[in-house]
Every structure is written in C-alpha cells, then in structure tokens.
Coordinates of C-alpha atoms in Angstrom, one line a residue:
M60 CA 176.2 84.4 33.3
P61 CA 172.8 83.7 31.6
N62 CA 172.3 85.0 28.0
I63 CA 170.0 87.9 28.7
H64 CA 168.8 88.1 25.1
N65 CA 167.6 84.5 25.1
H66 CA 166.2 84.6 28.7
K67 CA 162.4 84.3 29.2
G68 CA 162.2 88.1 29.7
I69 CA 160.1 90.2 32.0
N70 CA 156.3 90.5 32.4
P71 CA 155.1 94.1 31.6
I72 CA 152.1 93.7 34.0
V73 CA 154.5 93.1 36.9
C74 CA 156.7 96.0 35.9
A75 CA 153.7 98.3 35.5
A76 CA 152.3 97.1 38.9
M77 CA 155.5 97.9 40.6
T78 CA 155.5 101.4 39.0
F79 CA 151.9 102.0 40.1
L80 CA 152.6 101.0 43.7
L81 CA 155.6 103.4 43.9
M82 CA 153.7 106.1 42.1
L83 CA 150.4 106.1 44.0
P84 CA 151.7 107.9 47.1
E85 CA 153.3 110.5 44.8
L86 CA 149.8 111.5 43.5
F87 CA 148.6 112.3 47.0
M88 CA 151.7 114.4 47.5
L89 CA 150.7 116.7 44.7
R90 CA 148.1 118.5 46.8
G91 CA 149.0 122.1 47.4
Q92 CA 151.7 122.3 44.6
I93 CA 151.7 124.8 41.8
W94 CA 150.2 123.2 38.7
W95 CA 153.5 123.2 36.7
E96 CA 155.4 121.8 39.7
A97 CA 152.8 119.0 39.9
V98 CA 153.2 118.2 36.2
V99 CA 157.0 118.2 36.3
A100 CA 157.0 116.0 39.5
T101 CA 154.5 113.6 38.0
L102 CA 156.4 113.2 34.7
F103 CA 159.7 112.8 36.5
N104 CA 158.4 110.2 39.0
V105 CA 156.7 108.1 36.4
C106 CA 159.9 107.9 34.4
F107 CA 162.0 107.3 37.5
Y108 CA 159.8 104.6 38.9
A109 CA 159.3 102.9 35.5
A110 CA 163.1 102.8 35.0
L111 CA 163.6 101.5 38.5
S112 CA 160.9 98.9 38.2
Y113 CA 162.3 97.8 34.8
L114 CA 165.8 97.5 36.2
I115 CA 164.6 95.4 39.2
C116 CA 162.6 93.1 36.8
I117 CA 165.7 92.6 34.6
L118 CA 167.9 91.8 37.6
F119 CA 165.3 89.3 39.0
S120 CA 165.0 87.7 35.5
L121 CA 168.6 86.6 35.7
A122 CA 167.8 84.2 38.5
K123 CA 166.3 80.8 38.2
P124 CA 162.5 80.7 37.9
R125 CA 161.9 79.6 41.5
V126 CA 164.3 82.2 42.9
E127 CA 162.9 84.9 40.6
R128 CA 159.4 84.1 41.9
A129 CA 160.5 84.4 45.5
L130 CA 162.3 87.7 44.8
H131 CA 159.1 89.1 43.3
I132 CA 157.1 88.0 46.3
V133 CA 159.4 89.7 48.7
C134 CA 159.7 92.8 46.6
H135 CA 155.9 93.1 46.1
S136 CA 155.3 92.6 49.9
F137 CA 157.7 95.4 50.6
L138 CA 156.2 97.7 47.9
V139 CA 152.6 97.1 49.1
G140 CA 153.6 97.8 52.7
Y141 CA 155.5 101.0 51.6
S142 CA 152.8 102.2 49.3
L143 CA 149.8 101.4 51.6
S144 CA 151.5 103.0 54.7
N145 CA 152.5 106.1 52.8
V146 CA 149.0 106.6 51.4
F147 CA 147.6 106.0 54.8
L148 CA 149.9 108.7 56.3
L149 CA 149.0 111.1 53.5
L150 CA 145.3 110.6 53.8
S151 CA 145.2 110.7 57.6
F152 CA 147.8 113.3 58.4
N153 CA 148.8 114.8 55.0
R154 CA 152.3 113.5 55.9
H155 CA 154.5 111.0 54.1
W156 CA 157.3 108.9 55.5
D157 CA 159.8 111.4 57.0
A158 CA 162.2 111.9 59.9
Y159 CA 159.5 112.9 62.3
I160 CA 157.3 109.9 61.5
L161 CA 160.4 107.6 62.1
Q162 CA 161.1 109.4 65.3
F163 CA 157.5 109.1 66.4
L164 CA 157.5 105.4 65.8
S165 CA 160.8 104.9 67.6
E166 CA 159.5 106.9 70.6
T167 CA 156.0 105.7 70.9
N168 CA 155.2 103.6 74.0
A169 CA 152.7 100.8 74.3
R170 CA 149.9 103.0 75.6
E171 CA 150.2 105.4 72.6
S172 CA 150.5 102.6 70.1
S173 CA 147.3 101.0 71.4
E174 CA 145.4 104.3 71.2
F175 CA 146.8 105.0 67.7
V176 CA 145.6 101.6 66.5
H177 CA 142.1 102.1 67.8
T178 CA 141.8 105.6 66.5
F179 CA 143.4 105.3 63.0
I180 CA 144.4 101.8 62.0
L181 CA 141.0 100.2 62.7
S182 CA 139.1 103.0 60.9
Y183 CA 136.8 102.2 57.9
H184 CA 138.9 104.2 55.4
T185 CA 142.1 102.3 56.5
L186 CA 140.3 99.0 56.0
G187 CA 139.1 100.3 52.7
L188 CA 142.7 100.9 51.7
V189 CA 143.6 97.3 52.6
V190 CA 140.8 96.0 50.5
F191 CA 141.8 98.2 47.5
Y192 CA 145.4 96.9 47.6
A193 CA 144.2 93.4 47.9
L194 CA 142.0 93.7 44.9
F195 CA 144.9 95.4 43.0
I196 CA 147.3 92.5 43.7
A197 CA 144.5 90.0 42.7
A198 CA 144.1 91.9 39.4
E199 CA 147.8 91.9 38.8
L200 CA 148.0 88.1 39.3
G201 CA 145.2 87.7 36.9
G202 CA 146.8 89.9 34.3
V203 CA 150.2 88.2 34.5
K204 CA 148.8 85.0 33.2
R205 CA 147.3 86.7 30.2
V206 CA 150.3 88.6 28.9
K207 CA 153.4 87.2 27.3
P208 CA 156.8 88.3 28.7
W209 CA 158.8 90.9 26.9
P210 CA 162.5 90.5 26.0
A211 CA 164.6 91.7 28.9
W212 CA 166.5 94.0 26.4
A213 CA 164.6 95.6 23.6
K214 CA 165.6 94.7 20.0
S215 CA 164.2 97.8 18.4
K216 CA 166.3 101.1 18.3
V217 CA 163.5 103.0 20.0
G218 CA 163.1 100.4 22.7
R219 CA 166.9 100.4 23.4
A220 CA 167.0 104.2 23.4
L221 CA 164.3 104.3 26.0
E222 CA 166.1 101.7 28.1
I223 CA 169.4 103.6 27.9
A224 CA 167.6 106.8 28.8
G225 CA 166.0 105.2 31.8
M226 CA 169.3 103.8 33.0
M227 CA 171.0 107.1 32.6
L228 CA 168.2 108.7 34.6
L229 CA 168.8 106.3 37.5
V230 CA 172.6 106.6 37.3
S231 CA 172.7 110.4 37.1
H232 CA 170.4 110.7 40.2
A233 CA 172.3 108.2 42.3
F234 CA 174.6 111.2 42.9
F235 CA 171.8 112.6 45.1
F236 CA 171.8 109.6 47.4
G237 CA 174.9 110.4 49.4
S238 CA 175.6 109.7 53.1
D239 CA 174.9 113.3 54.3
A240 CA 171.3 114.7 54.2
M241 CA 172.4 118.4 54.1
T242 CA 174.9 117.7 51.2
N243 CA 172.2 115.8 49.3
D244 CA 169.8 118.7 49.7
E245 CA 172.4 121.2 48.5
R246 CA 173.2 119.1 45.4
V247 CA 169.5 118.9 44.5
G248 CA 169.1 122.6 45.0
M249 CA 172.1 123.4 42.8
V250 CA 170.7 121.6 39.7
H251 CA 167.0 122.1 40.6
S252 CA 166.4 118.4 40.2
P253 CA 162.7 117.3 40.5
I254 CA 163.9 114.4 42.6
K255 CA 163.1 116.7 45.6
R256 CA 159.5 115.8 44.9
N257 CA 160.3 112.0 45.0
A258 CA 159.0 110.1 48.0
I259 CA 161.8 107.5 48.0
W260 CA 164.5 110.3 48.0
N261 CA 162.6 112.0 50.8
L262 CA 162.4 108.8 52.8
Y263 CA 166.1 108.2 52.3
Q264 CA 166.8 111.7 53.5
S265 CA 164.6 111.1 56.5
V266 CA 166.5 108.0 57.5
L267 CA 169.7 110.1 57.4
M268 CA 168.1 112.8 59.4
H269 CA 166.8 110.3 62.0
K270 CA 170.4 109.1 62.5
S271 CA 171.5 112.7 63.0
F272 CA 169.1 113.0 65.9
A273 CA 171.4 110.8 68.0
Q274 CA 174.4 112.9 67.0
E275 CA 172.4 116.0 68.2
F276 CA 172.0 114.3 71.6
D277 CA 175.7 113.7 71.8
R278 CA 176.3 117.4 71.0
C279 CA 173.7 118.5 73.6
A280 CA 175.4 116.4 76.3
Q281 CA 178.8 117.9 75.4
T282 CA 177.4 121.4 75.5
L283 CA 175.8 120.9 78.9
Q284 CA 179.0 119.2 80.3
S285 CA 181.2 122.1 79.1
Y286 CA 178.9 124.9 80.4
K287 CA 180.8 126.5 83.2
E288 CA 179.4 130.1 83.3
P289 CA 178.7 131.5 86.8
V290 CA 175.1 132.6 86.9
L291 CA 173.4 135.2 89.0
C292 CA 169.8 135.4 89.9
K293 CA 167.9 138.4 91.4
E294 CA 164.9 136.3 92.6
L295 CA 165.9 134.8 96.0
A296 CA 162.6 133.4 97.2
A297 CA 159.9 132.7 94.6
D298 CA 158.9 129.3 93.2
F299 CA 158.3 128.9 89.5
V300 CA 155.8 126.4 88.1
L301 CA 156.0 125.5 84.4
I302 CA 153.0 123.5 83.0
I303 CA 153.5 122.1 79.5
G304 CA 150.2 121.1 77.9
E305 CA 149.8 118.8 75.0
S306 CA 147.9 119.3 71.6
F307 CA 146.0 122.4 72.8
N308 CA 144.4 124.4 69.9
R309 CA 143.7 127.7 71.7
H310 CA 140.8 128.4 69.2
M311 CA 138.9 125.6 70.9
S312 CA 139.1 127.4 74.3
N313 CA 136.8 130.1 75.6
L314 CA 139.8 131.7 77.2
Y315 CA 140.3 132.8 73.6
D316 CA 137.8 132.7 70.7
G317 CA 136.4 129.2 71.4
A318 CA 132.6 128.8 71.3
Y319 CA 132.3 126.3 74.2
D320 CA 132.6 126.6 77.9
T321 CA 135.9 124.7 78.2
N322 CA 137.7 126.8 80.8
P323 CA 135.3 127.8 83.6
R324 CA 138.0 127.7 86.4
L325 CA 140.6 129.7 84.5
R326 CA 138.1 132.2 83.3
Q327 CA 137.2 132.8 87.0
R328 CA 140.8 133.4 87.8
L329 CA 141.1 135.7 84.8
A330 CA 138.4 137.9 86.3
G331 CA 140.5 138.1 89.5
G332 CA 143.2 140.1 87.7
R333 CA 146.2 137.9 88.3
L334 CA 145.9 135.6 85.3
F335 CA 147.4 137.0 82.1
V336 CA 146.3 135.5 78.8
F337 CA 148.7 136.1 75.9
R338 CA 146.7 136.3 72.6
D339 CA 149.3 135.8 69.8
V340 CA 151.7 133.0 70.8
I341 CA 152.6 130.1 68.5
A342 CA 154.7 127.0 68.6
S343 CA 157.7 126.7 66.3
D344 CA 156.7 123.2 65.1
N345 CA 153.7 120.9 65.4
G346 CA 155.7 118.0 66.9
T347 CA 156.3 117.5 70.6
T348 CA 159.9 116.4 70.4
Q349 CA 160.9 119.2 68.1
N350 CA 159.3 121.8 70.3
F351 CA 160.7 120.5 73.5
K352 CA 164.2 120.6 72.1
Q353 CA 163.7 124.2 70.9
F354 CA 161.9 125.8 73.9
L355 CA 164.3 124.2 76.4
S356 CA 167.3 125.5 74.6
T357 CA 168.5 129.1 75.0
A358 CA 169.0 129.2 71.2
S359 CA 166.3 130.4 68.9
V360 CA 165.0 129.1 65.6
G361 CA 167.0 130.7 62.8
E362 CA 170.2 131.2 64.8
I363 CA 173.5 129.8 63.5
R364 CA 173.6 127.7 66.7
Q365 CA 171.3 124.7 66.7
W366 CA 169.3 123.8 69.9
C367 CA 171.9 121.3 71.0
D368 CA 174.8 123.9 70.8
A369 CA 173.4 126.1 73.5
P370 CA 172.7 125.3 77.2
L371 CA 169.2 124.2 78.1
F372 CA 167.6 126.5 80.6
P373 CA 167.0 124.0 83.4
L374 CA 170.7 123.6 83.7
V375 CA 171.1 127.4 83.9
L376 CA 168.5 127.6 86.7
R377 CA 170.2 124.8 88.7
R378 CA 173.4 126.7 88.3
C379 CA 171.9 129.7 90.1
G380 CA 170.4 127.7 92.9
Y381 CA 167.0 126.5 91.8
N382 CA 165.8 123.0 92.6
V383 CA 164.5 121.7 89.3
V384 CA 161.8 119.0 89.4
F385 CA 160.4 117.4 86.3
L386 CA 157.3 115.2 86.2
S387 CA 155.8 113.9 82.9
N388 CA 152.7 112.0 82.3
Q389 CA 153.9 110.9 78.9
F390 CA 157.1 109.2 79.8
A391 CA 159.0 108.3 82.9
G392 CA 162.6 108.4 84.0
A393 CA 162.8 104.6 84.3
E394 CA 163.0 104.6 80.5
M395 CA 166.2 106.7 80.5
D396 CA 168.4 103.8 79.3
K397 CA 166.7 103.9 75.9
R398 CA 167.9 106.5 73.5
F399 CA 164.6 106.8 71.5
N400 CA 161.4 106.0 73.3
A401 CA 158.1 107.3 74.5
S402 CA 158.8 110.9 73.5
M403 CA 161.6 113.4 73.8
G404 CA 164.3 110.7 73.4
F405 CA 167.0 113.3 74.3
F406 CA 165.5 113.5 77.8
N407 CA 166.2 109.8 78.1
D408 CA 169.9 110.2 77.7
P409 CA 171.3 109.9 81.3
R410 CA 174.1 112.3 80.5
I411 CA 171.5 115.0 79.7
A412 CA 168.8 114.3 82.3
S413 CA 171.2 114.1 85.2
L414 CA 172.4 117.7 84.4
L415 CA 169.0 119.2 83.9
F416 CA 167.0 117.9 86.9
D417 CA 167.4 117.4 90.6
Y418 CA 164.4 115.0 90.4
R419 CA 163.0 113.2 87.4
G420 CA 159.6 111.5 87.7
T421 CA 159.5 107.8 87.4
R422 CA 155.7 107.2 87.1
T423 CA 153.0 107.9 84.6
F424 CA 149.2 107.8 85.3
A425 CA 146.0 107.2 83.4
Y426 CA 144.9 110.8 83.9
D427 CA 146.8 114.1 84.5
E428 CA 145.2 114.9 87.8
Q429 CA 146.6 111.7 89.2
L430 CA 150.1 113.0 88.4
V431 CA 149.3 116.3 90.2
T432 CA 148.0 114.3 93.2
Y433 CA 151.2 112.2 93.2
Y434 CA 153.3 115.4 93.4
E435 CA 151.1 116.8 96.2
Q436 CA 151.7 113.6 98.2
Q437 CA 155.5 113.6 97.6
R438 CA 156.2 117.4 97.6
K439 CA 157.8 117.4 101.0
T440 CA 160.6 115.1 99.7
L441 CA 160.8 116.8 96.3
E442 CA 160.9 120.5 97.3
Q443 CA 163.4 122.7 99.1
P444 CA 162.1 125.5 101.3
K445 CA 162.1 128.1 98.5
R446 CA 163.2 128.6 94.9
N447 CA 161.7 125.4 93.4
F448 CA 161.3 125.2 89.6
V449 CA 158.7 122.5 89.0
I450 CA 157.8 121.3 85.5
F451 CA 154.6 119.4 84.9
H452 CA 154.4 117.8 81.4
L453 CA 150.7 116.8 80.9
Y454 CA 149.1 114.4 78.5
G455 CA 146.5 117.2 77.8
Q456 CA 144.4 116.7 74.7
H457 CA 146.7 114.2 73.0
Q458 CA 144.8 111.9 70.6
R459 CA 143.0 109.7 71.5
A460 CA 141.2 112.6 73.3
S461 CA 138.5 110.2 74.8
E462 CA 141.3 108.6 76.9
R463 CA 142.4 111.9 78.4
F464 CA 139.6 112.4 80.9
P465 CA 137.7 110.1 83.3
E466 CA 134.1 109.3 82.8
S467 CA 133.1 111.8 85.4
G468 CA 134.7 114.5 83.2
T469 CA 132.2 114.0 80.4
Y470 CA 130.4 117.4 79.9
F471 CA 130.0 117.8 76.1
K472 CA 128.2 115.3 73.9
S473 CA 128.1 114.8 70.2
G474 CA 124.8 116.5 70.0
D475 CA 126.3 119.7 71.4
I476 CA 128.7 120.2 68.5
R477 CA 127.9 122.9 66.0
S478 CA 129.8 122.9 62.7
T479 CA 129.5 124.3 59.2
L480 CA 131.0 121.0 58.1
N481 CA 128.8 118.0 57.4
L482 CA 130.4 116.0 60.3
S483 CA 129.5 112.3 60.9
E484 CA 128.4 111.2 64.3
A485 CA 131.9 109.8 65.0
E486 CA 133.5 113.1 64.0
R487 CA 131.2 115.0 66.3
Q488 CA 132.0 112.7 69.1
S489 CA 135.7 113.3 68.4
V490 CA 135.2 117.0 68.8
A491 CA 133.1 116.5 72.0
D492 CA 135.9 114.3 73.4
Y493 CA 138.5 117.0 72.6
L494 CA 136.4 119.6 74.3
N495 CA 135.9 117.4 77.4
A496 CA 139.7 116.8 77.5
T497 CA 140.2 120.6 77.3
R498 CA 137.7 121.2 80.1
Y499 CA 139.4 118.4 82.2
N500 CA 142.8 120.2 81.5
D501 CA 141.2 123.3 82.9
L502 CA 140.6 121.4 86.2
V503 CA 144.2 120.0 86.2
V504 CA 145.8 123.4 85.7
D505 CA 143.6 124.9 88.4
H506 CA 144.6 122.1 90.7
I507 CA 148.3 122.9 90.2
I508 CA 147.7 126.6 90.8
R509 CA 145.9 125.8 94.1
L510 CA 148.9 123.8 95.2
F511 CA 151.0 127.0 95.0
E512 CA 148.3 129.6 95.8
K513 CA 149.5 130.3 99.2
R514 CA 153.2 130.4 98.1
N515 CA 155.3 133.1 96.6
A516 CA 155.1 131.7 93.1
I517 CA 154.6 132.2 89.4
V518 CA 152.8 129.7 87.3
L519 CA 153.3 129.6 83.5
Y520 CA 151.2 127.4 81.3
F521 CA 151.5 126.8 77.6
A522 CA 151.0 123.9 75.1
D523 CA 153.7 122.3 73.1
H524 CA 151.6 122.6 69.9
G525 CA 148.0 122.8 68.7
E526 CA 145.8 120.2 67.0
E527 CA 143.2 120.1 64.2
V528 CA 139.8 118.8 65.3
Y529 CA 137.6 119.2 62.3
N530 CA 137.9 123.0 62.6
Y531 CA 137.5 123.9 58.9
R532 CA 138.0 120.6 57.1
H533 CA 137.6 116.9 57.7
Q534 CA 141.0 116.5 59.5
L535 CA 141.9 115.2 62.9
G536 CA 145.4 115.5 64.2
R537 CA 148.5 117.1 62.8
T538 CA 149.9 117.1 59.2
D539 CA 153.0 118.0 57.3
L540 CA 153.0 121.8 57.5
A541 CA 155.7 122.1 54.9
T542 CA 153.3 120.9 52.2
D543 CA 149.9 121.6 53.8
V544 CA 147.6 124.6 53.1
P545 CA 148.5 127.8 55.1
R546 CA 145.4 127.6 57.2
A547 CA 146.7 124.4 58.8
K548 CA 149.3 126.5 60.7
R549 CA 146.6 128.4 62.6
E550 CA 145.1 125.2 64.1
Q551 CA 148.3 123.3 64.7
L552 CA 150.6 126.1 65.9
D553 CA 148.4 128.6 67.8
V554 CA 148.7 127.7 71.4
P555 CA 147.5 129.1 74.8
F556 CA 150.1 131.0 76.8
L557 CA 149.1 132.0 80.4
I558 CA 151.0 133.4 83.4
Y559 CA 149.4 133.4 86.8
L560 CA 150.8 135.3 89.8
T561 CA 149.9 134.2 93.3
P562 CA 148.6 136.9 95.7
S563 CA 151.9 137.0 97.7
Y564 CA 154.0 137.3 94.6
A565 CA 151.8 140.0 93.0
A566 CA 151.7 142.0 96.2
V567 CA 155.4 142.6 96.1
H568 CA 155.9 142.7 92.3
S569 CA 153.5 145.4 91.1
D570 CA 156.0 146.1 88.3
M571 CA 155.6 142.6 87.0
V572 CA 151.8 142.9 86.9
A573 CA 152.2 146.0 84.7
R574 CA 154.8 144.3 82.4
L575 CA 152.6 141.2 81.9
R576 CA 149.5 143.3 81.2
A577 CA 151.4 145.4 78.6
A578 CA 152.6 142.3 76.8
E579 CA 149.4 140.3 76.4
G580 CA 148.9 141.3 72.8
R581 CA 152.5 140.9 71.5
P582 CA 153.4 138.3 68.9
F583 CA 155.7 135.6 70.3
M584 CA 157.0 132.1 69.5
T585 CA 157.7 129.6 72.3
D586 CA 161.3 128.9 71.1
D587 CA 162.2 132.0 73.1
L588 CA 160.5 130.7 76.3
S589 CA 163.8 130.6 78.2
H590 CA 164.3 134.4 77.9
V591 CA 160.8 135.0 79.4
I592 CA 161.7 132.8 82.4
F593 CA 165.1 134.4 82.9
D594 CA 163.5 137.8 82.7
I595 CA 160.8 137.0 85.4
L596 CA 163.4 135.5 87.8
G597 CA 166.1 138.0 87.1
V598 CA 168.6 135.5 85.8
R599 CA 171.7 137.2 84.6
T600 CA 173.6 135.1 82.1
R601 CA 175.2 135.7 78.7
E602 CA 172.4 133.5 77.3
F603 CA 169.7 136.0 78.2
V604 CA 168.6 138.4 75.5
A605 CA 166.1 141.1 76.6
A606 CA 165.0 141.7 73.0
K607 CA 163.7 138.1 73.0
S608 CA 161.7 138.3 76.2
L609 CA 158.0 138.9 75.5
I610 CA 157.5 140.8 78.8
N611 CA 160.6 143.1 78.4
A612 CA 160.4 146.7 77.4
Q613 CA 163.2 146.0 75.0
Y614 CA 161.3 143.2 73.3
Q615 CA 161.6 143.3 69.5
A616 CA 158.4 141.8 68.2
P617 CA 159.1 139.8 65.0
R618 CA 157.3 141.0 61.9
K619 CA 157.4 137.4 60.7
R620 CA 158.1 134.2 62.7
L621 CA 160.3 131.6 61.2
L622 CA 159.2 128.0 61.9
Q623 CA 161.5 125.0 62.3
I624 CA 160.4 123.8 58.8
K625 CA 162.1 126.9 57.4
K626 CA 158.7 128.5 56.5
W627 CA 157.2 131.7 57.8
Y628 CA 154.1 131.5 60.0
E629 CA 152.7 134.8 58.7

C-alpha cells in the first residue's frame, strides 16, 4: 500500500470543484423553505459534500497518476451530468431527481421524448446552463495548474480534527442508506437528521421507491387474481363512457372561470340542462401514473390499504356483466410486454390488463379525434348490445400543446393572450397553443358524446391532473408540489369533472338528474371515482362506500383533502 503521508497529495481546487458541483442543486432546492431550515440544510450539505469530495480525492490519490487522472475524468463527467440535469429539473419543473422523474423517463415513448427535447432541452436557458458548466470546468482546469497539492492527510492538529469530523459525519450517516426506503425515512425522522434535505439521499431513496413500483404491480396482479366476490348491478341496460383527459387546468376553460372561449360545444350542451359541471374537484397528484393507479383502485388516499391492495374498478364492472373497452392515445396494448414504458406501466403487465379489459386498444394516433374515429369504425366488433363500459384516454393538452391539435384547429394566436405577467412572444404562443388544444379537446369530447347521443348512456369526463401555463408566474408544466408554493396546487390539481346524460337515460332517471344537480358544488377528489361510478350504475359490492360517492345523499364532504404527497390540498 502506498505511503499516504508521502504521496503527492490532493488538489484543493479539484476537491472544491466537486463540492460545488454537488452543492449547486441544493441551493435551488432551498426555495420555499423556512429560513432556519435553509441555513441548517446549507451548512449540513456543505460539510457533507466537502467530506465526501475529500474522501474521494484521497482514494483516487492512492492510484498511479494515469489511473488517478482517468478516475477524476469519469467522476467529473458523472458529477457534471448529475449537477446539470438536477439544476435543469429544478429550474424547469421545480423538481429534483426523484421516483416520479425516474418513472417518467422509464415510461416515456419516442414521441414524448422528441417533444420533450424540442420544448425544454433545446431552450435558450438550457443551452445557457451547458455554457455555464463548460466555463466552470475550464476555470477549474486553469486553477488546478496554479495551486500546489495538499497532503492527503493533514499534519496539523486542527486539520486532522476536521478530517476526522468529516469522516465521522459520513460514517454516521451511512446508517440512513439502507435497502428499504420506508425504514430509511423513519430513521431520519427519529433523529431529525438534516440529510432529509440532501439531494443524494433523496435520489437514493427515489431509486429504492422506483424498484418498489414493480413490487406494487405484483401485488396488484395478486389482488385482482384473488378477487372472487359475486357482484350485483342494478343497471341492466345503460352504457357508460369514461373520458380521461390529460393536463387540463380547469381555470383555463370557460366552462369554469377561464377568460377565453375554449369550450363552445360543451357550453351549448350545458345550456341544454343535461350536462353537469362539478366546480370543486381535484386530482390527488400531478402525475399521470400516480393518478391512474389511485382513481382506478377502490381504495382511497390515506387508507391503510394501498391502491394495489384493493380491486380496480374495471374488474368489478366486468364481474357484474359489463363489457369493458379501453382505448388510449398515449400508449397501446402492443407494448404490454414491457413493464415500464409509455405511461402507466402497471397497465402493461399482461396479468393486470387481461383481467381489467375485454378489449385493449393497440393503436395510437397523431390527434385524439382520430382515436374516436377509429372507435366509431370498429364499434360493431368492440361493443355488445348493451352495458358497455368504454374508456377513452386522450392526449388532451399534454405538453407540447402545439402538437395536440391539427393546423385547422388553430383559433387563438399569441396576440390574443392577455396576462399581468411580462410574457415573451414564445410564452404567449405557448399559452395560445394550450388554449387551442383545450378548444380541440372540446371538439373531441363532443364527438364522443355524439357517438352515444341516441343511446341509453352516461358520459363522465375528467382530467388526470392540471397544468401550469404561465398562470401567475413564469412556469410551464408541473413541479414538485411537496416543495413548491401552495398556489401551485391550484393550477396543477384543479381539474374539470363533467357528467352528461343522454336524452333517453335522463328521461327514465329523473332522480339521477336531481342528484347530479345537487352535487355540483361539493368538494371531491378523483381518488374516489370508483364510488361515483358504482353509485350511478347501482353496483353492489363490499368495495362501494356511499359516503365516498360525490352524488350520494350520504356523501361526507372532506373538510381537508389529503394528497398522495402526504400534504393537504386546503
């Protein structure tokens, strides 16, 4: 083993540069924290990263010069990639590397990746970040040549005391890097360690959580396979159409408090008296996958049971005789052999999909109306004479919004956009694109309603989550709501929730008309969607809870709504 005390030592510039690269994302994560928490987090992370960088440099210095140089190149490449990507995520989405980002990357298809690159990666502020990091590395290389190496181990008592303190800090906190995310979190909570504000620890926790998603899928499959309850259904004739929109901020729609004419067709139906608009509905999360898992499950957020430990409602409907058809314009059944892909990876587990659906769509289209037209052409082979439960999952207003509507759907222009913010031309165009996508979505939903207009049917439309579109700040897309400002929840979670009754259904269900009208102002969260559907169709199962059904006289409106991130909406 080389004599450490006589070794060439470590370069303080390299050590400081490594600390800076690790520390920079932490500074952006301080937004929204109480001042004293920010101070504690900063002091802890500076010490933690300085000790970690120093230890890495010591270990590298034990190698031969050529090997040491190669190790530093690899290490710096990794640190630059980690730091740059983390800062990019924090600036663009106020979100650092976490389980949902990992899931998003593993689920994103080529179409979404291309749109993401054009919208965010090739933006000026991203290119500016790349230039900044390039200049930083150049400055580091210049500084290395001007500074003499330090001894690997300090010779003064103060220096050695600092080294020992740094090593003790690292060793003591290795206890929080166990193999189970929940256990790690509990350990940190017990001793109130500031490592909970450390990005590397959070990234490690996210990797563990990402692995747990696959375990949830296994549990979900086991739950579905073991569900043997006989189910009764009062409704013996009606079709039910469930339309799941995407990234729809209801405050951008003039069905609600939006200032632009985004929904002319649905507003016309509203005047007809058979469209019911629910004014206080929120999503339980701002991620598509997390919401899908929760609103398909008969379990609610905050229950002891997780989503995967309760039956999903499509299986319950199939059990009582409904023909369940699922068509998505975001991912197709041909991808079911992949565990994580394209969105809602749990849908792509054959054990789950085969139990939930009688038919699973196998095609996606450039625009949502093409999906509806495809169903219209194939409906004779997809439907049974009555009691069809048809799910349309649209692309809606998903970013990039300009890709969500055909050229003929252009109605709003950048010059039409009014804002108290000093928006750039590109930002105004993004708002106009979102409004055009919303207006096109109005056409698509109306098209679906027309397909069932002459049938005995109910149509329920809601969006998986909302979206920020420069509403009150310069922010496009969704952020980490756990650390973001409270106002962000309004834009990213407030969703439209509509129920339409066809003439033939309304004619024989006057009681339902009255129940829907009485419920329009009640607060609700979409994790309890299954209970509303069961209530409308008269499904009698042990999973149905009348107090969770928005339209039921026994409904218990929550004073506060608990989100999946363990924070209250109100």
